[in-house]
């Protein structure tokens, strides 16, 4: 056992709402003391970096109530199926289905091909979130949008270099988008 690991002695959901739960774990620390730890529990998500045939990026501008402003970002949503194998490696078929669904629903675009980019735990100090970033190639506006009732989204297409510059200069503050764009820039471009 990892010498830094906490032992969970009890667990319960304290609060449930659409999209996530707040879980309370009773824990024992390595030094033997006991306490409680609360965190957000949510299903895994897919984040899509969608490129048009010309190399531009399909982005969304979406109202984000938690920060009180519209943020530029990438299409994203819940992975409804088990997204990883027993070793935690992403299952490409499951991720592709989720990426295709979210891309179509939020933007009206469809892709020719998908490619796994990176899987991250963006806020593992307060949530069990897992985000699977996926590249979408050859995106065209051939689908019907189907927004959830709590989504306020506008779709636009931007030059990749302009999107990258907005991440680098801090104008774009959406963490999922920054992670996807920077990972793409560092490993694929």
Short mmCIF file of C-alpha atoms in Angstrom, two decimals:
data_model
loop_
_atom_site.label_atom_id
_atom_site.label_comp_id
_atom_site.label_asym_id
_atom_site.label_seq_id
_atom_site.Cartn_x
_atom_site.Cartn_y
_atom_site.Cartn_z
CA UNK A 1 0.00 0.00 0.00
CA UNK A 2 1.17 3.53 -0.76
CA UNK A 3 2.60 5.08 2.43
CA UNK A 4 0.81 8.37 1.64
CA UNK A 5 -2.60 6.76 1.07
CA UNK A 6 -5.62 7.61 3.15
CA UNK A 7 -7.90 4.79 4.25
CA UNK A 8 -11.59 5.37 3.55
CA UNK A 9 -13.54 3.99 6.50
CA UNK A 10 -17.00 5.17 5.40
CA UNK A 11 -18.53 7.06 2.50
CA UNK A 12 -21.87 8.69 1.69
CA UNK A 13 -23.42 11.16 -0.71
CA UNK A 14 -24.26 14.40 1.12
CA UNK A 15 -25.88 16.20 -1.81
CA UNK A 16 -27.11 15.21 -5.26
CA UNK A 17 -28.02 17.45 -8.18
CA UNK A 18 -28.08 17.12 -11.97
CA UNK A 19 -24.52 16.60 -13.18
CA UNK A 20 -22.69 15.83 -9.93
CA UNK A 21 -22.83 14.70 -6.32
CA UNK A 22 -21.00 15.90 -3.24
CA UNK A 23 -19.47 12.89 -1.47
CA UNK A 24 -18.26 12.73 2.13
CA UNK A 25 -15.60 10.19 3.01
CA UNK A 26 -14.58 9.32 6.55
CA UNK A 27 -10.82 8.88 6.25
CA UNK A 28 -7.86 7.72 8.31
CA UNK A 29 -4.59 9.49 7.54
CA UNK A 30 -1.23 7.68 7.48
CA UNK A 31 -0.49 8.97 11.01
CA UNK A 32 -3.64 7.20 12.30
CA UNK A 33 -5.84 10.27 12.84
CA UNK A 34 -9.39 10.37 11.48
CA UNK A 35 -11.31 13.14 9.72
CA UNK A 36 -13.80 13.78 6.90
CA UNK A 37 -13.13 14.78 3.32
CA UNK A 38 -15.74 16.20 0.92
CA UNK A 39 -15.39 16.27 -2.85
CA UNK A 40 -17.40 16.59 -6.04
CA UNK A 41 -18.15 13.29 -7.75
CA UNK A 42 -19.04 13.46 -11.43
CA UNK A 43 -19.04 11.20 -14.46
CA UNK A 44 -16.11 11.29 -16.88
CA UNK A 45 -16.24 13.85 -19.67
CA UNK A 46 -15.02 14.20 -23.22
CA UNK A 47 -13.58 17.50 -24.49
CA UNK A 48 -13.42 17.93 -28.27
CA UNK A 49 -10.83 20.02 -30.14
CA UNK A 50 -12.59 20.19 -33.54
CA UNK A 51 -10.65 21.18 -36.65
CA UNK A 52 -12.29 22.11 -39.96
CA UNK A 53 -10.71 20.87 -43.20
CA UNK A 54 -9.02 24.31 -43.47
CA UNK A 55 -7.35 23.94 -40.05
CA UNK A 56 -9.62 26.36 -38.20
CA UNK A 57 -11.22 25.42 -34.86
CA UNK A 58 -14.92 25.21 -34.05
CA UNK A 59 -15.43 26.84 -30.65
CA UNK A 60 -18.38 27.68 -28.46
CA UNK A 61 -19.17 30.77 -26.43
CA UNK A 62 -21.18 29.62 -23.42
CA UNK A 63 -22.64 31.34 -20.38
CA UNK A 64 -20.97 30.00 -17.21
CA UNK A 65 -23.09 30.79 -14.17
CA UNK A 66 -20.39 29.86 -11.64
CA UNK A 67 -18.11 32.66 -12.87
CA UNK A 68 -20.84 35.00 -14.10
CA UNK A 69 -19.68 35.46 -17.71
CA UNK A 70 -19.59 33.98 -21.17
CA UNK A 71 -16.49 31.87 -21.75
CA UNK A 72 -15.00 30.72 -25.03
CA UNK A 73 -14.41 26.98 -24.96
CA UNK A 74 -14.54 23.63 -26.68
CA UNK A 75 -17.55 21.33 -26.97
CA UNK A 76 -17.62 18.95 -24.03
CA UNK A 77 -19.93 16.65 -22.17
CA UNK A 78 -20.48 13.51 -20.19
CA UNK A 79 -19.24 10.13 -21.33
CA UNK A 80 -22.32 7.95 -20.81
CA UNK A 81 -20.50 4.61 -21.13
CA UNK A 82 -17.51 3.20 -19.26
CA UNK A 83 -14.70 5.20 -20.91
CA UNK A 84 -11.65 3.18 -19.87
CA UNK A 85 -10.43 -0.39 -19.67
CA UNK A 86 -9.27 -2.09 -16.46
CA UNK A 87 -5.89 -0.34 -16.67
CA UNK A 88 -7.53 3.08 -17.01
CA UNK A 89 -6.60 3.43 -20.70
CA UNK A 90 -9.24 5.30 -22.72
CA UNK A 91 -11.53 3.16 -24.88
CA UNK A 92 -11.38 4.93 -28.24
CA UNK A 93 -14.77 3.70 -29.49
CA UNK A 94 -16.60 4.94 -26.40
CA UNK A 95 -14.78 8.28 -26.49
CA UNK A 96 -15.44 8.71 -30.22
CA UNK A 97 -19.18 8.14 -29.74
CA UNK A 98 -19.30 10.68 -26.90
CA UNK A 99 -17.17 13.18 -28.85
CA UNK A 100 -19.35 12.84 -31.96
CA UNK A 101 -22.52 13.31 -29.91
CA UNK A 102 -21.25 16.40 -28.06
CA UNK A 103 -19.79 17.97 -31.20
CA UNK A 104 -23.09 17.56 -33.07
CA UNK A 105 -25.34 18.59 -30.17
CA UNK A 106 -23.41 21.72 -29.20
CA UNK A 107 -22.13 22.92 -32.59
CA UNK A 108 -24.01 21.19 -35.42
CA UNK A 109 -20.68 19.90 -36.79
CA UNK A 110 -19.66 16.34 -37.63
CA UNK A 111 -16.11 15.00 -37.96
CA UNK A 112 -14.45 12.61 -40.41
CA UNK A 113 -12.17 11.14 -37.73
CA UNK A 114 -11.35 11.32 -34.03
CA UNK A 115 -8.06 10.86 -32.19
CA UNK A 116 -7.36 10.67 -28.44
CA UNK A 117 -5.19 13.59 -27.31
CA UNK A 118 -4.80 13.32 -23.52
CA UNK A 119 -6.66 12.26 -20.38
CA UNK A 120 -6.35 14.49 -17.31
CA UNK A 121 -7.71 14.89 -13.77
CA UNK A 122 -8.19 18.68 -13.85
CA UNK A 123 -9.12 19.28 -10.22
CA UNK A 124 -8.20 16.15 -8.26
CA UNK A 125 -7.92 18.05 -4.99
CA UNK A 126 -11.67 18.77 -4.92
CA UNK A 127 -13.25 16.48 -7.55
CA UNK A 128 -12.90 13.03 -9.08
CA UNK A 129 -13.29 14.54 -12.58
CA UNK A 130 -11.61 12.80 -15.51
CA UNK A 131 -11.50 14.65 -18.84
CA UNK A 132 -10.69 12.76 -22.04
CA UNK A 133 -9.50 15.27 -24.67
CA UNK A 134 -10.14 14.20 -28.26
CA UNK A 135 -9.14 15.73 -31.59
CA UNK A 136 -11.84 15.85 -34.27
CA UNK A 137 -10.63 16.16 -37.86
CA UNK A 138 -12.50 17.29 -40.98
CA UNK A 139 -15.37 18.98 -39.13
CA UNK A 140 -18.26 20.24 -41.27
CA UNK A 141 -21.62 21.83 -40.26
CA UNK A 142 -23.81 18.91 -41.32
CA UNK A 143 -25.65 17.98 -38.09
CA UNK A 144 -28.60 19.36 -36.16
CA UNK A 145 -27.78 21.11 -32.89
CA UNK A 146 -29.61 19.74 -29.85
CA UNK A 147 -28.73 21.82 -26.79
CA UNK A 148 -29.61 20.76 -23.27
CA UNK A 149 -32.22 22.96 -21.59
CA UNK A 150 -29.52 24.58 -19.42
CA UNK A 151 -27.08 25.43 -22.23
CA UNK A 152 -26.74 28.93 -23.72
CA UNK A 153 -24.23 28.45 -26.55
CA UNK A 154 -23.15 30.36 -29.65
CA UNK A 155 -20.91 28.63 -32.22
CA UNK A 156 -18.09 30.24 -34.17
CA UNK A 157 -15.05 29.14 -36.15
CA UNK A 158 -11.68 30.71 -35.31
CA UNK A 159 -8.16 30.59 -36.67
CA UNK A 160 -6.08 28.08 -34.66
CA UNK A 161 -3.21 30.56 -34.12
CA UNK A 162 -5.67 33.15 -32.78
CA UNK A 163 -7.13 30.56 -30.39
CA UNK A 164 -3.63 29.60 -29.23
CA UNK A 165 -2.72 33.27 -28.70
CA UNK A 166 -5.84 33.78 -26.58
CA UNK A 167 -4.77 30.85 -24.38
CA UNK A 168 -1.17 32.07 -24.07
CA UNK A 169 -2.10 35.67 -23.23
CA UNK A 170 -4.74 34.62 -20.67
CA UNK A 171 -7.72 36.04 -22.55
CA UNK A 172 -9.22 32.53 -22.82
CA UNK A 173 -9.70 31.26 -19.27
CA UNK A 174 -11.55 27.97 -19.79
CA UNK A 175 -9.25 25.31 -18.31
CA UNK A 176 -10.47 22.43 -20.49
CA UNK A 177 -9.82 24.46 -23.61
CA UNK A 178 -6.41 25.66 -22.46
CA UNK A 179 -5.38 22.09 -21.66
CA UNK A 180 -6.48 20.76 -25.04
CA UNK A 181 -4.95 23.57 -27.10
CA UNK A 182 -1.63 23.52 -25.24
CA UNK A 183 -1.37 19.72 -25.39
CA UNK A 184 -2.06 19.83 -29.12
CA UNK A 185 0.52 22.58 -29.62
CA UNK A 186 3.19 20.74 -27.64
CA UNK A 187 2.66 17.24 -29.01
CA UNK A 188 0.96 17.33 -32.40
CA UNK A 189 1.72 20.56 -34.21
#
